[in-house]
Amino acid sequence: MLFFRFPWKKDVDVEDESLSYLSTEQGDEEEVSVPMWLCFALVISYICGGAVLFTFWEQWNFLDSSYFCFVTLTTIGFGDLVPGTAVISDDNQLTLGLCSLYLLFGMALLAMSFNLVQEEVTRSIRCVAKRIGIVSDDEDD
């Protein structure tokens, strides 16, 4: 029986059901997966929402704004569209700060979504490989 010490709690028993994810045994743990369509819908809606914002802030059309959001959030960054050059408001610092926050959270969202989709594709390929017989059931590498 393993015990973990947290500074804010007393000793915690690993066999407790609420902390079963800390267990090193591969017993009856159920894998929870996020559907790929949800990741794609979240990313597309975030890009479209940013495109609407940049349409108002920079006076770009929607296609240019969505192109900028996609290129910037995927860290391609060609540099052909740069925010802050045609800002219509007098408060340039606030607009650039909000743009930076949008891009910061968007990059984190894209990285998380790409990771979840990668795990789902890997899980699906491993399942197909087990059905074909390429990978044995006890081999998890």
CSV table of C-alpha atoms in Angstrom, one decimal:
chain,number,residue,atom,x,y,z
A,1,MET,CA,0.0,0.0,0.0
A,2,LEU,CA,1.5,3.3,-1.1
A,3,PHE,CA,1.0,6.6,0.7
A,4,PHE,CA,1.6,10.1,-0.8
A,5,ARG,CA,2.2,13.1,1.3
A,6,PHE,CA,0.6,16.4,0.2
A,7,PRO,CA,1.4,19.6,2.2
A,8,TRP,CA,-2.3,20.5,2.5
A,9,LYS,CA,-3.7,17.0,3.3
A,10,LYS,CA,-2.9,14.1,5.6
A,11,ASP,CA,-1.6,10.8,4.1
A,12,VAL,CA,-3.6,9.7,1.1
A,13,ASP,CA,-4.2,6.1,0.3
A,14,VAL,CA,-3.7,5.1,-3.3
A,15,GLU,CA,-6.4,2.5,-3.2
A,16,ASP,CA,-8.9,5.2,-2.6
A,17,GLU,CA,-11.3,5.2,-5.6
A,18,SER,CA,-11.1,9.0,-6.1
A,19,LEU,CA,-7.3,8.7,-6.5
A,20,SER,CA,-7.2,5.6,-8.7
A,21,TYR,CA,-5.3,7.5,-11.4
A,22,LEU,CA,-2.2,7.6,-9.1
A,23,SER,CA,-2.1,3.8,-9.0
A,24,THR,CA,0.7,2.1,-11.0
A,25,GLU,CA,-1.3,-1.0,-11.6
A,26,GLN,CA,-3.0,-1.4,-15.0
A,27,GLY,CA,-6.1,-2.9,-13.4
A,28,ASP,CA,-9.7,-1.8,-14.2
A,29,GLU,CA,-8.9,1.7,-15.2
A,30,GLU,CA,-11.2,3.1,-17.9
A,31,GLU,CA,-9.6,5.4,-20.5
A,32,VAL,CA,-11.5,8.6,-21.2
A,33,SER,CA,-11.1,10.1,-24.6
A,34,VAL,CA,-12.2,13.4,-26.1
A,35,PRO,CA,-13.9,13.1,-29.5
A,36,MET,CA,-11.9,14.4,-32.4
A,37,TRP,CA,-14.9,16.3,-33.7
A,38,LEU,CA,-15.1,18.3,-30.5
A,39,CYS,CA,-11.4,19.3,-30.8
A,40,PHE,CA,-11.9,20.4,-34.5
A,41,ALA,CA,-15.1,22.3,-33.6
A,42,LEU,CA,-13.3,24.1,-30.8
A,43,VAL,CA,-10.4,25.1,-32.9
A,44,ILE,CA,-12.5,26.2,-35.8
A,45,SER,CA,-14.8,28.2,-33.6
A,46,TYR,CA,-11.8,29.9,-31.8
A,47,ILE,CA,-10.3,30.8,-35.2
A,48,CYS,CA,-13.6,32.2,-36.5
A,49,GLY,CA,-14.2,34.1,-33.3
A,50,GLY,CA,-10.7,35.7,-33.6
A,51,ALA,CA,-11.4,36.4,-37.2
A,52,VAL,CA,-14.5,38.4,-36.2
A,53,LEU,CA,-12.5,40.3,-33.7
A,54,PHE,CA,-9.7,41.2,-36.1
A,55,THR,CA,-12.3,42.2,-38.7
A,56,PHE,CA,-13.5,44.9,-36.4
A,57,TRP,CA,-10.1,45.8,-34.9
A,58,GLU,CA,-8.0,45.9,-38.0
A,59,GLN,CA,-10.6,46.5,-40.7
A,60,TRP,CA,-9.5,43.4,-42.5
A,61,ASN,CA,-12.0,41.2,-44.3
A,62,PHE,CA,-13.1,38.0,-42.7
A,63,LEU,CA,-11.0,35.8,-45.0
A,64,ASP,CA,-7.8,37.8,-44.2
A,65,SER,CA,-8.6,37.7,-40.5
A,66,SER,CA,-9.2,34.0,-40.4
A,67,TYR,CA,-6.0,33.5,-42.4
A,68,PHE,CA,-4.1,35.6,-39.9
A,69,CYS,CA,-5.5,33.7,-37.0
A,70,PHE,CA,-4.7,30.3,-38.5
A,71,VAL,CA,-1.2,31.2,-39.6
A,72,THR,CA,-0.4,32.8,-36.2
A,73,LEU,CA,-1.9,30.2,-34.0
A,74,THR,CA,-0.2,27.4,-35.8
A,75,THR,CA,3.1,29.3,-35.4
A,76,ILE,CA,3.7,29.4,-39.1
A,77,GLY,CA,3.7,33.2,-39.0
A,78,PHE,CA,4.5,34.5,-42.5
A,79,GLY,CA,4.3,38.1,-41.4
A,80,ASP,CA,2.3,39.4,-44.4
A,81,LEU,CA,-0.5,40.5,-42.0
A,82,VAL,CA,0.5,42.3,-38.9
A,83,PRO,CA,-2.0,43.6,-36.2
A,84,GLY,CA,-1.6,47.1,-34.9
A,85,THR,CA,-0.9,48.8,-38.2
A,86,ALA,CA,-4.4,49.9,-39.0
A,87,VAL,CA,-6.0,50.2,-35.5
A,88,ILE,CA,-8.9,52.5,-35.6
A,89,SER,CA,-9.1,53.2,-31.8
A,90,ASP,CA,-6.9,55.5,-29.9
A,91,ASP,CA,-6.1,52.8,-27.4
A,92,ASN,CA,-3.4,50.9,-29.3
A,93,GLN,CA,-1.9,49.3,-26.1
A,94,LEU,CA,-5.2,47.8,-25.0
A,95,THR,CA,-5.8,46.3,-28.5
A,96,LEU,CA,-2.4,44.8,-28.8
A,97,GLY,CA,-2.7,43.4,-25.3
A,98,LEU,CA,-6.0,41.8,-26.1
A,99,CYS,CA,-4.5,40.5,-29.3
A,100,SER,CA,-1.6,39.0,-27.4
A,101,LEU,CA,-3.9,37.3,-24.9
A,102,TYR,CA,-6.0,35.9,-27.7
A,103,LEU,CA,-2.9,34.4,-29.4
A,104,LEU,CA,-1.5,33.1,-26.1
A,105,PHE,CA,-4.6,31.2,-25.2
A,106,GLY,CA,-5.1,30.1,-28.8
A,107,MET,CA,-1.7,28.6,-29.0
A,108,ALA,CA,-2.4,26.6,-25.8
A,109,LEU,CA,-5.7,25.5,-27.1
A,110,LEU,CA,-4.3,24.4,-30.4
A,111,ALA,CA,-1.4,22.5,-28.7
A,112,MET,CA,-3.9,20.8,-26.4
A,113,SER,CA,-6.2,19.9,-29.3
A,114,PHE,CA,-3.4,18.6,-31.4
A,115,ASN,CA,-2.2,16.4,-28.5
A,116,LEU,CA,-5.7,15.0,-27.9
A,117,VAL,CA,-6.2,14.2,-31.6
A,118,GLN,CA,-2.7,12.6,-31.7
A,119,GLU,CA,-3.5,10.4,-28.8
A,120,GLU,CA,-6.8,9.3,-30.3
A,121,VAL,CA,-5.2,8.5,-33.7
A,122,THR,CA,-2.5,6.6,-31.9
A,123,ARG,CA,-5.1,4.6,-29.9
A,124,SER,CA,-7.0,3.8,-33.1
A,125,ILE,CA,-3.9,2.7,-35.0
A,126,ARG,CA,-2.9,0.5,-32.1
A,127,CYS,CA,-6.3,-1.1,-32.0
A,128,VAL,CA,-6.2,-1.8,-35.7
A,129,ALA,CA,-2.7,-3.2,-35.4
A,130,LYS,CA,-3.9,-5.5,-32.6
A,131,ARG,CA,-6.8,-6.8,-34.7
A,132,ILE,CA,-4.5,-7.5,-37.7
A,133,GLY,CA,-2.0,-9.2,-35.4
A,134,ILE,CA,1.0,-6.9,-35.9
A,135,VAL,CA,1.1,-5.9,-32.2
A,136,SER,CA,0.4,-8.4,-29.4
A,137,ASP,CA,-2.1,-7.6,-26.7
A,138,ASP,CA,0.4,-7.4,-23.9
A,139,GLU,CA,2.8,-5.1,-25.8
A,140,ASP,CA,2.0,-1.4,-25.0
A,141,ASP,CA,5.1,0.3,-26.4
